[in-house]
CSV table of C-alpha atoms and ligand atoms in Angstrom, one decimal:
chain,number,residue,atom,x,y,z
A,1,MET,CA,-6.3,-7.5,23.0
A,2,GLN,CA,-6.9,-10.2,25.9
A,3,ARG,CA,-7.7,-14.0,24.9
A,4,ASP,CA,-11.1,-13.8,27.2
A,5,THR,CA,-12.2,-10.7,25.4
A,6,LEU,CA,-11.7,-12.3,22.3
A,7,GLU,CA,-12.8,-15.4,23.3
A,8,LYS,CA,-16.2,-12.8,24.8
A,9,GLN,CA,-16.4,-11.7,21.2
A,10,ILE,CA,-16.7,-15.0,19.1
A,11,ILE,CA,-19.8,-16.6,21.2
A,12,GLU,CA,-21.7,-12.8,20.9
A,13,HIS,CA,-21.0,-12.3,17.6
A,14,ASN,CA,-21.7,-15.7,16.7
A,15,VAL,CA,-18.3,-16.2,14.9
A,16,GLU,CA,-18.0,-19.4,12.8
A,17,LEU,CA,-15.0,-18.6,11.1
A,18,VAL,CA,-11.9,-16.9,12.0
A,19,ARG,CA,-9.3,-16.1,9.3
A,20,ALA,CA,-5.9,-15.6,9.7
A,21,ILE,CA,-4.5,-13.2,6.8
A,22,TYR,CA,-1.0,-12.1,5.1
A,23,VAL,CA,-0.4,-10.7,2.9
A,24,GLY,CA,1.9,-12.1,0.1
A,25,PRO,CA,4.6,-10.6,-1.9
A,26,ASP,CA,2.6,-10.6,-4.7
A,27,GLY,CA,0.2,-8.0,-2.9
A,28,ILE,CA,-3.0,-10.2,-2.6
A,29,THR,CA,-4.4,-10.8,0.7
A,30,ARG,CA,-4.4,-14.4,1.8
A,31,GLY,CA,-5.4,-16.9,4.7
A,32,LYS,CA,-6.9,-19.7,5.9
A,33,ALA,CA,-9.9,-19.3,8.5
A,34,PHE,CA,-10.4,-22.0,11.2
A,35,ARG,CA,-13.2,-22.7,13.5
A,36,PRO,CA,-13.2,-21.0,16.9
A,37,SER,CA,-12.9,-24.2,18.5
A,38,SER,CA,-9.1,-24.5,17.5
A,39,LEU,CA,-8.5,-21.1,18.7
A,40,ASN,CA,-6.6,-22.2,21.3
A,41,GLU,CA,-3.9,-24.0,19.7
A,42,ILE,CA,-3.4,-21.8,16.2
A,43,LEU,CA,-2.7,-19.2,18.9
A,44,GLU,CA,0.0,-21.1,20.1
A,45,SER,CA,1.6,-23.0,17.0
A,46,GLY,CA,-0.4,-21.1,13.8
A,47,LEU,CA,-1.3,-23.0,10.5
A,48,GLY,CA,0.7,-25.0,8.3
A,49,LEU,CA,1.5,-22.6,4.6
A,50,THR,CA,4.4,-23.9,2.3
A,51,GLN,CA,6.9,-21.6,1.3
A,52,ALA,CA,6.0,-22.2,-2.3
A,53,GLN,CA,3.6,-19.2,-1.2
A,54,ALA,CA,6.3,-16.5,-1.1
A,55,SER,CA,7.0,-17.4,-4.8
A,56,VAL,CA,3.6,-17.7,-6.6
A,57,THR,CA,2.4,-14.8,-8.9
A,58,VAL,CA,-1.4,-13.8,-8.7
A,59,PHE,CA,-2.2,-16.2,-10.9
A,60,ASP,CA,-1.4,-18.5,-8.6
A,61,HIS,CA,1.7,-19.6,-10.6
A,62,LEU,CA,4.7,-21.0,-8.7
A,63,PRO,CA,7.8,-20.7,-11.4
A,64,PRO,CA,9.7,-23.1,-11.5
A,65,GLU,CA,12.9,-20.7,-11.4
A,66,SER,CA,12.1,-20.0,-7.7
A,67,GLU,CA,13.5,-21.3,-4.7
A,68,PHE,CA,11.0,-21.4,-2.5
A,69,GLN,CA,9.0,-25.1,-4.2
A,70,PRO,CA,6.7,-27.5,-2.8
A,71,VAL,CA,9.0,-29.1,0.0
A,72,GLY,CA,9.7,-27.1,3.0
A,73,GLU,CA,6.6,-25.6,5.3
A,74,VAL,CA,5.9,-22.2,7.2
A,75,ARG,CA,3.1,-20.8,9.8
A,76,ILE,CA,0.7,-18.4,9.5
A,77,ARG,CA,1.0,-17.1,13.1
A,78,PRO,CA,-2.8,-14.8,14.0
A,79,ASP,CA,-1.9,-11.6,15.9
A,80,LEU,CA,-4.3,-11.7,18.9
A,81,ASP,CA,-4.0,-7.5,18.5
A,82,THR,CA,-5.5,-7.7,15.6
A,83,PHE,CA,-8.3,-9.2,16.0
A,84,GLN,CA,-11.8,-7.9,14.8
A,85,VAL,CA,-15.5,-9.1,13.8
A,86,LEU,CA,-16.1,-8.5,10.6
A,87,PRO,CA,-18.9,-5.7,10.5
A,88,TYR,CA,-19.8,-6.1,6.7
A,89,LEU,CA,-19.6,-10.3,6.7
A,90,PRO,CA,-21.7,-11.8,10.0
A,91,GLY,CA,-20.2,-15.2,11.2
A,92,HIS,CA,-16.6,-13.6,10.3
A,93,ALA,CA,-13.9,-12.6,12.4
A,94,ARG,CA,-9.8,-11.6,11.4
A,95,MET,CA,-6.9,-11.4,12.5
A,96,LEU,CA,-3.7,-10.4,10.9
A,97,SER,CA,-0.7,-12.6,10.5
A,98,ASP,CA,2.8,-13.2,10.3
A,99,ILE,CA,4.7,-16.2,9.0
A,100,GLU,CA,6.8,-18.0,11.3
A,101,THR,CA,9.2,-20.7,10.8
A,102,ILE,CA,7.9,-24.0,12.5
A,103,ASP,CA,9.8,-23.0,15.9
A,104,GLY,CA,8.0,-19.6,15.9
A,105,GLN,CA,10.8,-17.9,14.7
A,106,PRO,CA,9.8,-14.6,12.1
A,107,TRP,CA,10.2,-16.3,8.8
A,108,GLU,CA,12.9,-14.5,6.5
A,109,LEU,CA,10.5,-13.6,3.5
A,110,CYS,CA,7.4,-12.5,5.9
A,111,PRO,CA,6.8,-9.1,5.0
A,112,ARG,CA,5.2,-8.0,8.1
A,113,SER,CA,7.9,-9.4,10.0
A,114,LEU,CA,10.2,-7.3,7.6
A,115,LEU,CA,8.5,-4.5,8.5
A,116,LYS,CA,9.2,-4.7,12.4
A,117,THR,CA,13.2,-5.0,11.8
A,118,PHE,CA,12.8,-1.2,9.5
A,119,LEU,CA,10.7,0.0,12.3
A,120,ASN,CA,13.1,-1.3,14.8
A,121,GLN,CA,16.0,0.5,12.8
A,122,LEU,CA,14.3,3.7,13.2
A,123,SER,CA,13.9,3.4,16.9
A,124,ALA,CA,16.7,2.6,17.5
A,125,LYS,CA,17.6,6.1,16.2
A,126,GLY,CA,14.5,7.7,18.5
A,127,MET,CA,12.2,8.1,15.6
A,128,VAL,CA,8.9,6.6,14.5
A,129,ILE,CA,7.4,6.7,11.5
A,130,ARG,CA,3.4,7.8,11.2
A,131,ALA,CA,1.9,6.9,7.8
A,132,ALA,CA,-1.2,7.1,6.0
A,133,PHE,CA,-2.2,5.0,2.7
A,134,GLU,CA,-4.2,7.3,0.9
A,135,ASN,CA,-6.7,4.7,-1.6
A,136,GLU,CA,-8.5,5.5,-4.3
A,137,PHE,CA,-10.9,2.7,-5.5
A,138,THR,CA,-13.4,2.5,-9.0
A,139,ILE,CA,-16.9,1.5,-7.5
A,140,PHE,CA,-18.6,-0.7,-10.1
A,141,ILE,CA,-21.9,-1.6,-11.0
A,142,ASN,CA,-24.1,-4.7,-12.3
A,143,GLU,CA,-26.1,-3.3,-15.4
A,144,ASN,CA,-27.1,-5.7,-17.6
A,145,GLY,CA,-24.8,-8.6,-16.7
A,146,GLU,CA,-21.7,-6.8,-16.7
A,147,TRP,CA,-19.4,-4.7,-14.0
A,148,GLN,CA,-19.5,-1.0,-15.4
A,149,PRO,CA,-18.0,2.3,-13.1
A,150,LEU,CA,-20.8,3.6,-11.1
A,151,ASP,CA,-20.4,7.4,-12.9
A,152,GLN,CA,-18.9,9.7,-14.9
A,153,LEU,CA,-18.8,12.7,-12.9
A,154,ASN,CA,-16.7,15.4,-12.0
A,155,CYS,CA,-13.7,14.9,-9.7
A,156,PHE,CA,-14.9,16.4,-6.4
A,157,SER,CA,-18.3,16.7,-7.7
A,158,SER,CA,-21.2,17.2,-5.2
A,159,ALA,CA,-23.5,15.3,-7.5
A,160,ALA,CA,-21.0,12.6,-7.5
A,161,MET,CA,-21.1,12.3,-4.0
A,162,ASP,CA,-25.1,11.9,-4.0
A,163,LEU,CA,-25.1,9.2,-6.5
A,164,ALA,CA,-22.5,7.6,-4.5
A,165,SER,CA,-24.2,7.6,-1.4
A,166,PRO,CA,-25.4,4.2,-1.0
A,167,TYR,CA,-22.1,2.8,-1.7
A,168,ILE,CA,-19.9,5.4,0.6
A,169,LEU,CA,-21.7,5.4,3.4
A,170,PRO,CA,-22.0,1.2,4.0
A,171,ILE,CA,-18.3,1.5,3.7
A,172,ILE,CA,-17.9,4.2,6.0
A,173,ALA,CA,-19.7,2.6,8.5
A,174,ALA,CA,-17.4,-0.8,8.6
A,175,LEU,CA,-14.5,0.9,8.6
A,176,GLU,CA,-15.3,2.7,11.4
A,177,LYS,CA,-16.7,-0.4,13.5
A,178,GLN,CA,-13.3,-1.6,13.3
A,179,GLY,CA,-11.6,1.6,14.8
A,180,VAL,CA,-10.3,3.2,11.5
A,181,MET,CA,-10.7,6.8,11.6
A,182,VAL,CA,-12.0,7.9,8.2
A,183,GLU,CA,-11.1,11.7,7.5
A,184,LYS,CA,-12.6,12.6,4.6
A,185,TYR,CA,-14.5,11.6,1.6
A,186,TYR,CA,-14.2,12.8,-1.8
A,187,PRO,CA,-15.4,11.3,-6.1
A,188,GLU,CA,-12.4,11.3,-7.8
A,189,ALA,CA,-11.6,12.5,-10.9
A,190,GLY,CA,-11.7,8.5,-12.7
A,191,HIS,CA,-15.5,7.4,-14.0
A,192,GLY,CA,-16.4,5.3,-11.2
A,193,GLN,CA,-13.2,6.3,-9.0
A,194,HIS,CA,-13.8,7.3,-5.2
A,195,GLU,CA,-11.5,8.1,-2.5
A,196,ILE,CA,-11.7,7.7,1.3
A,197,PRO,CA,-8.6,8.9,3.1
A,198,VAL,CA,-8.1,7.3,6.5
A,199,ARG,CA,-5.7,9.3,9.4
A,200,HIS,CA,-2.2,8.1,9.7
A,201,GLN,CA,-1.1,5.9,12.3
A,202,PRO,CA,2.5,4.9,13.9
A,203,GLY,CA,4.2,2.3,11.6
A,204,MET,CA,3.1,-1.1,12.1
A,205,GLN,CA,-0.9,0.2,12.6
A,206,ALA,CA,-0.5,2.5,9.3
A,207,ALA,CA,0.2,-0.8,7.2
A,208,ASP,CA,-2.2,-3.2,9.0
A,209,GLN,CA,-4.7,-0.3,8.5
A,210,GLN,CA,-4.2,-0.5,5.0
A,211,VAL,CA,-4.6,-4.7,4.7
A,212,VAL,CA,-8.1,-3.8,6.5
A,213,PHE,CA,-8.8,-1.0,4.1
A,214,ARG,CA,-9.1,-2.7,1.6
A,215,GLU,CA,-10.7,-5.7,3.2
A,216,THR,CA,-13.2,-4.3,4.2
A,217,VAL,CA,-14.1,-1.9,1.0
A,218,ARG,CA,-13.7,-4.8,-1.0
A,219,GLY,CA,-16.2,-7.1,1.4
A,220,THR,CA,-18.4,-4.2,2.4
A,221,ALA,CA,-19.1,-3.6,-1.9
A,222,LEU,CA,-19.6,-7.7,-2.2
A,223,ALA,CA,-22.5,-7.6,0.8
A,224,ASN,CA,-24.3,-4.7,-0.8
A,225,ASN,CA,-23.8,-6.4,-4.2
A,226,PHE,CA,-21.8,-3.6,-5.9
A,227,ARG,CA,-17.8,-4.3,-6.6
A,228,VAL,CA,-14.6,-2.1,-5.7
A,229,SER,CA,-11.5,-2.5,-8.2
A,230,PHE,CA,-7.8,-1.4,-6.8
A,231,MET,CA,-6.2,-1.5,-10.7
A,232,PRO,CA,-3.7,1.1,-10.8
A,233,LYS,CA,-5.1,1.7,-14.1
A,234,PRO,CA,-8.9,0.2,-14.9
A,235,ALA,CA,-9.4,2.2,-18.4
A,236,PRO,CA,-6.5,3.5,-20.2
A,237,GLU,CA,-8.6,7.2,-21.2
A,238,THR,CA,-9.5,7.9,-17.6
A,239,ALA,CA,-7.3,8.8,-14.0
A,240,GLY,CA,-5.6,5.9,-12.4
A,241,ASN,CA,-5.8,4.5,-9.0
A,242,GLY,CA,-3.2,5.9,-6.7
A,243,CYS,CA,-2.3,4.7,-3.2
A,244,HIS,CA,-0.2,7.8,-1.8
A,245,ILE,CA,2.0,7.1,1.2
A,246,HIS,CA,1.5,10.3,3.5
A,247,PHE,CA,4.4,10.0,6.2
A,248,SER,CA,6.7,12.0,8.7
A,249,LEU,CA,8.9,11.0,11.3
A,250,TRP,CA,7.7,11.6,15.1
A,251,ASP,CA,10.4,11.2,18.0
A,252,SER,CA,9.9,8.3,19.6
A,253,ASP,CA,6.9,9.6,21.9
A,254,CYS,CA,5.3,10.8,19.1
A,255,GLU,CA,4.9,14.4,20.5
A,256,ARG,CA,7.5,16.0,18.2
A,257,ASN,CA,7.1,16.0,14.3
A,258,LEU,CA,11.5,15.5,12.9
A,259,PHE,CA,9.8,16.8,9.5
A,260,TYR,CA,8.9,20.1,10.7
A,261,ASP,CA,11.0,23.0,11.3
A,262,ALA,CA,9.6,26.3,11.9
A,263,GLY,CA,12.6,28.2,10.4
A,264,GLY,CA,13.0,25.7,7.1
A,265,GLU,CA,12.7,26.4,4.0
A,266,TYR,CA,9.2,25.2,3.4
A,267,GLY,CA,8.5,24.6,7.0
A,268,LEU,CA,10.7,21.3,6.6
A,269,SER,CA,13.8,19.6,8.4
A,270,GLN,CA,17.0,18.8,7.5
A,271,THR,CA,15.9,15.4,8.0
A,272,ALA,CA,12.7,15.4,6.0
A,273,ARG,CA,15.2,16.7,3.2
A,274,HIS,CA,17.6,13.8,3.6
A,275,PHE,CA,14.6,11.2,4.1
A,276,MET,CA,12.9,12.7,0.7
A,277,ALA,CA,16.8,12.5,-1.1
A,278,GLY,CA,17.1,8.8,-0.3
A,279,ILE,CA,13.5,8.5,-1.6
A,280,LEU,CA,14.1,10.3,-5.1
A,281,SER,CA,17.8,8.3,-5.4
A,282,HIS,CA,16.6,4.8,-4.9
A,283,LEU,CA,13.7,5.5,-7.2
A,284,PRO,CA,13.2,3.0,-9.9
A,285,ALA,CA,14.2,0.6,-7.3
A,286,LEU,CA,11.5,1.8,-4.8
A,287,MET,CA,9.2,1.4,-7.2
A,288,ALA,CA,9.4,-2.6,-8.1
A,289,PHE,CA,7.7,-2.4,-4.7
A,290,THR,CA,5.2,1.2,-4.6
A,291,ALA,CA,4.2,0.6,-8.3
A,292,PRO,CA,4.4,-3.7,-8.3
A,293,THR,CA,2.3,-4.4,-11.3
A,294,THR,CA,2.3,-4.6,-14.8
A,295,ASN,CA,-0.7,-2.3,-14.9
A,296,SER,CA,1.4,0.4,-12.4
A,297,TYR,CA,3.2,2.1,-15.0
A,298,SER,CA,-0.4,2.2,-17.3
A,299,ARG,CA,-0.7,5.6,-14.5
A,300,PHE,CA,2.3,7.3,-15.0
A,301,VAL,CA,1.6,9.4,-17.4
A,302,GLU,CA,1.7,13.0,-18.2
A,303,ARG,CA,-0.7,15.7,-16.5
A,304,CYS,CA,-2.6,12.9,-15.1
A,305,TRP,CA,-1.8,13.8,-10.8
A,306,SER,CA,0.2,10.6,-10.4
A,307,SER,CA,3.7,11.9,-11.4
A,308,CYS,CA,6.0,10.9,-13.9
A,309,TYR,CA,9.0,12.5,-13.5
A,310,VAL,CA,11.6,12.3,-10.9
A,311,CYS,CA,11.5,15.2,-8.3
A,312,TRP,CA,9.8,16.6,-5.6
A,313,GLY,CA,8.3,19.9,-4.5
A,314,PRO,CA,6.4,21.9,-2.2
A,315,ASP,CA,2.7,21.3,-2.7
A,316,ASN,CA,3.6,19.6,-6.2
A,317,ARG,CA,0.9,17.4,-7.3
A,318,GLU,CA,2.7,16.2,-10.0
A,319,ALA,CA,6.0,15.8,-7.9
A,320,THR,CA,7.2,12.4,-7.1
A,321,VAL,CA,7.3,13.6,-3.1
A,322,ARG,CA,5.4,16.6,-2.9
A,323,ALA,CA,6.3,17.9,0.5
A,324,ALA,CA,2.8,19.2,1.9
A,325,SER,CA,2.3,22.8,3.5
A,326,GLY,CA,1.1,22.6,7.1
A,327,PHE,CA,-2.2,23.4,8.0
A,328,ARG,CA,-2.2,27.3,9.6
A,329,GLY,CA,-2.0,26.9,13.2
A,330,ARG,CA,-1.3,23.4,12.9
A,331,GLU,CA,1.7,23.6,11.4
A,332,SER,CA,4.2,21.5,13.5
A,333,ALA,CA,1.9,18.7,13.6
A,334,THR,CA,0.7,18.3,10.0
A,335,VAL,CA,3.5,19.3,7.8
A,336,ASN,CA,4.4,16.2,5.8
A,337,LEU,CA,5.6,14.3,2.8
A,338,GLU,CA,3.4,12.8,0.4
A,339,TYR,CA,4.9,9.8,-1.7
A,340,LYS,CA,3.1,9.3,-5.3
A,341,PRO,CA,4.0,6.3,-7.4
A,342,SER,CA,2.4,4.0,-5.4
A,343,ASP,CA,-0.6,2.2,-5.6
A,344,PRO,CA,-3.4,0.4,-3.9
A,345,THR,CA,-2.0,-3.6,-5.2
A,346,CYS,CA,1.3,-2.2,-3.3
A,347,ASN,CA,2.1,-4.7,-0.6
A,348,PRO,CA,2.1,-1.9,2.7
A,349,TYR,CA,4.3,-3.8,4.8
A,350,LEU,CA,6.9,-4.2,1.1
A,351,ALA,CA,5.8,-1.1,0.1
A,352,LEU,CA,6.3,0.9,3.8
A,353,SER,CA,10.1,-1.2,4.2
A,354,SER,CA,11.5,0.2,1.3
A,355,LEU,CA,10.3,3.2,1.9
A,356,ILE,CA,12.0,3.6,5.2
A,357,CYS,CA,15.0,1.8,4.0
A,358,ALA,CA,15.6,4.1,0.8
A,359,GLY,CA,14.7,7.5,3.7
A,360,LEU,CA,17.5,6.1,6.3
A,361,ASP,CA,20.4,5.8,3.3
A,362,GLY,CA,19.4,9.5,2.8
A,363,ILE,CA,19.6,10.0,6.6
A,364,GLU,CA,22.7,8.3,7.0
A,365,ASN,CA,24.3,9.5,4.0
A,366,GLU,CA,22.7,13.2,4.6
A,367,LEU,CA,21.5,13.3,0.8
A,368,ASN,CA,20.9,16.6,-0.9
A,369,PRO,CA,17.1,16.0,-2.3
A,370,GLY,CA,18.1,19.2,-5.0
A,371,GLU,CA,16.4,21.7,-6.0
A,372,PRO,CA,12.7,22.0,-5.5
A,373,VAL,CA,10.4,22.0,-8.7
A,374,LEU,CA,7.8,24.4,-9.0
A,375,THR,CA,5.9,23.6,-11.9
A,376,ASP,CA,4.4,20.6,-13.5
A,377,PRO,CA,7.6,19.1,-14.9
A,378,ALA,CA,5.6,18.0,-18.2
A,379,LEU,CA,5.4,21.9,-18.7
A,380,LEU,CA,9.1,22.2,-19.2
A,381,SER,CA,11.3,21.3,-22.2
A,382,PRO,CA,12.8,18.1,-22.4
A,383,GLN,CA,16.4,20.0,-22.5
A,384,GLU,CA,15.2,22.0,-19.1
A,385,ARG,CA,14.4,18.5,-17.5
A,386,GLU,CA,17.8,17.4,-18.5
A,387,ARG,CA,19.1,20.5,-17.3
A,388,ARG,CA,17.8,19.5,-13.8
A,389,GLY,CA,18.1,16.2,-13.9
A,390,LEU,CA,14.2,15.1,-13.9
A,391,THR,CA,14.3,11.5,-15.2
A,392,ARG,CA,11.1,10.1,-16.4
A,393,TYR,CA,9.8,6.7,-14.5
A,394,PRO,CA,10.6,3.3,-15.3
A,395,ILE,CA,8.9,2.4,-18.5
A,396,ASP,CA,7.0,-0.9,-17.2
A,397,LEU,CA,7.5,-3.0,-14.1
A,398,ALA,CA,10.3,-5.0,-15.8
A,399,ALA,CA,12.7,-1.6,-15.5
A,400,ALA,CA,12.1,-1.3,-12.2
A,401,LEU,CA,13.1,-4.8,-11.1
A,402,SER,CA,15.8,-4.5,-12.8
A,403,ALA,CA,16.5,-1.3,-10.9
A,404,LEU,CA,16.0,-3.2,-7.8
A,405,GLU,CA,18.0,-6.3,-8.8
A,406,GLN,CA,21.1,-3.0,-9.1
A,407,ASP,CA,19.8,-1.3,-6.4
A,408,ASP,CA,22.4,-2.6,-3.0
A,409,VAL,CA,21.3,-0.5,-0.5
A,410,LEU,CA,17.2,-2.3,-1.4
A,411,ARG,CA,18.9,-5.5,-1.9
A,412,ASP,CA,21.1,-5.7,1.0
A,413,GLY,CA,18.3,-3.9,3.4
A,414,LEU,CA,15.3,-5.9,2.5
A,415,GLY,CA,18.0,-9.0,1.8
A,416,VAL,CA,18.7,-11.0,-0.9
A,417,ARG,CA,17.0,-14.3,-0.8
A,418,ARG,CA,13.7,-12.2,-0.6
A,419,VAL,CA,14.5,-9.4,-3.7
A,420,THR,CA,15.6,-12.6,-5.6
A,421,ASP,CA,12.3,-14.5,-5.2
A,422,TYR,CA,10.3,-11.3,-5.5
A,423,VAL,CA,12.0,-10.7,-8.7
A,424,THR,CA,12.1,-14.0,-10.1
A,425,MET,CA,8.1,-13.6,-9.0
A,426,LYS,CA,7.1,-10.9,-10.6
A,427,ARG,CA,9.2,-11.7,-14.1
A,428,ALA,CA,7.0,-14.6,-14.6
A,429,GLU,CA,3.8,-12.5,-13.9
A,430,ILE,CA,4.9,-10.3,-16.4
A,431,GLU,CA,5.5,-13.3,-18.9
A,432,MET,CA,2.2,-14.9,-18.0
A,433,ILE,CA,0.2,-11.5,-18.8
A,434,ASP,CA,2.1,-11.2,-21.8
A,435,SER,CA,1.2,-14.6,-23.2
A,436,LEU,CA,-1.8,-14.1,-22.0
A,437,GLY,CA,-3.0,-10.9,-24.5
A,438,LYS,CA,-5.2,-8.3,-24.4
A,439,ASP,CA,-7.8,-8.6,-21.5
A,440,ALA,CA,-4.5,-10.7,-19.1
A,441,GLU,CA,-4.2,-7.1,-17.1
A,442,GLN,CA,-8.3,-7.0,-16.1
A,443,GLN,CA,-7.7,-10.5,-15.2
A,444,ALA,CA,-5.1,-10.3,-13.2
A,445,TYR,CA,-5.9,-7.4,-11.2
A,446,LEU,CA,-9.4,-6.2,-11.8
A,447,PHE,CA,-10.8,-7.8,-8.8
A,448,ARG,CA,-8.5,-9.7,-7.0
A,449,PHE,CA,-7.0,-7.1,-3.9
B,1,LIG,N1,-5.6,9.9,-9.8
B,1,LIG,C1,-3.9,9.5,-8.8
B,1,LIG,C2,-3.0,8.8,-8.8
B,1,LIG,O1,-3.3,8.4,-9.6
B,1,LIG,C3,-4.4,10.9,-8.1
B,1,LIG,C4,-4.9,12.4,-7.8
B,1,LIG,C5,-4.5,12.8,-6.5
B,1,LIG,O2,-3.9,13.6,-6.7
B,1,LIG,O3,-5.4,12.6,-6.1
B,1,LIG,O4,-2.0,9.1,-8.6
B,2,LIG,MG1,-6.8,11.6,-5.4
């Protein structure tokens, strides 16, 4: 966007505050807002931020073991192209931001800059990733001072659509005003659970769109006196909130889907198979970024559509990676892979970077994903699962973090300093939740994302 177009929009919409936001490694969208009169200087040199923000937990606790402590400064550098007037909050606009060093270089721990390096690696191989984050979320309404799920109706139920319409339509309108293309809407199986799938986008736009999505859903709810939660498993007895990542690789002109091969089994190319094999082989470590909260692991129960055994399968909705069949007549454009063990608390830049890192390892080493699983793996006997190597997901975040520490490809690919800091921060988060007791997860994750 041109600077003068942006200035015009600020005047036209009476913008009082422009926020420069980034997503911290903890997954929370944070930022600082500035008055429009400071626009030029902030676009030039950014806003000040302590490096320690890379290490704070969702409780804003800075672990003493972290490398980054209160001395040391970086800059929040807003990206002009992401400027949006917030349709749900009069007087506000936002820009997504990178974190830079004081002298204007990408900061080693900036998640958005990390994704740029992985997108460049793909581009050096003549490839572009297109992706869509598919969020499920829980709508809460206030009943006698208590926040309660909106409904207890059925998955895909038409009655739930009637009931939720006043909540869903303002969200769709606000997303579309910002250029997010909403493709579908449906009530989901959990109490108060709904889903709004959006159009896939090339790499950076896909991750940016996920930030805009979460911000818009949460902000629109607040503006309309209801609330939403992106917590992975808000109630143990009903379905969890996933955020499956659909993706495909394309040639550099985005004209040919490199995951599609008309002659391949299930329409899949070798590239798709190698990429998928990379994901499966780095899975426990990958989950440290895609299922990043203690609560994330409550989601992975058998027969809850969330997947919990490491495997792939064509149109298998209980597999880690579902090879999604193409739509008749549009196969070459629509065949894609769906990665299931991710939820909406993930930092989308770290999640997508780690998926690409694992997938590229699969391509470079020509890994084989093994036999597809053609049933719900939970229906196989334990002996059969063992024979086929269908291991269960890590039981908790601590196990995923240990796997990450031991995964050379992800550790080196994402950077040892980043991974060390992340693991330290997340371990402090686990410790805090353990020490707070029963309601700690609700406190930590219900309304913070
Ligand atoms: N709610 C399920 C999950 O936790 C996903 C249901 C679906 O397939 O959309 O991942
Ligand atoms: Mg769903």
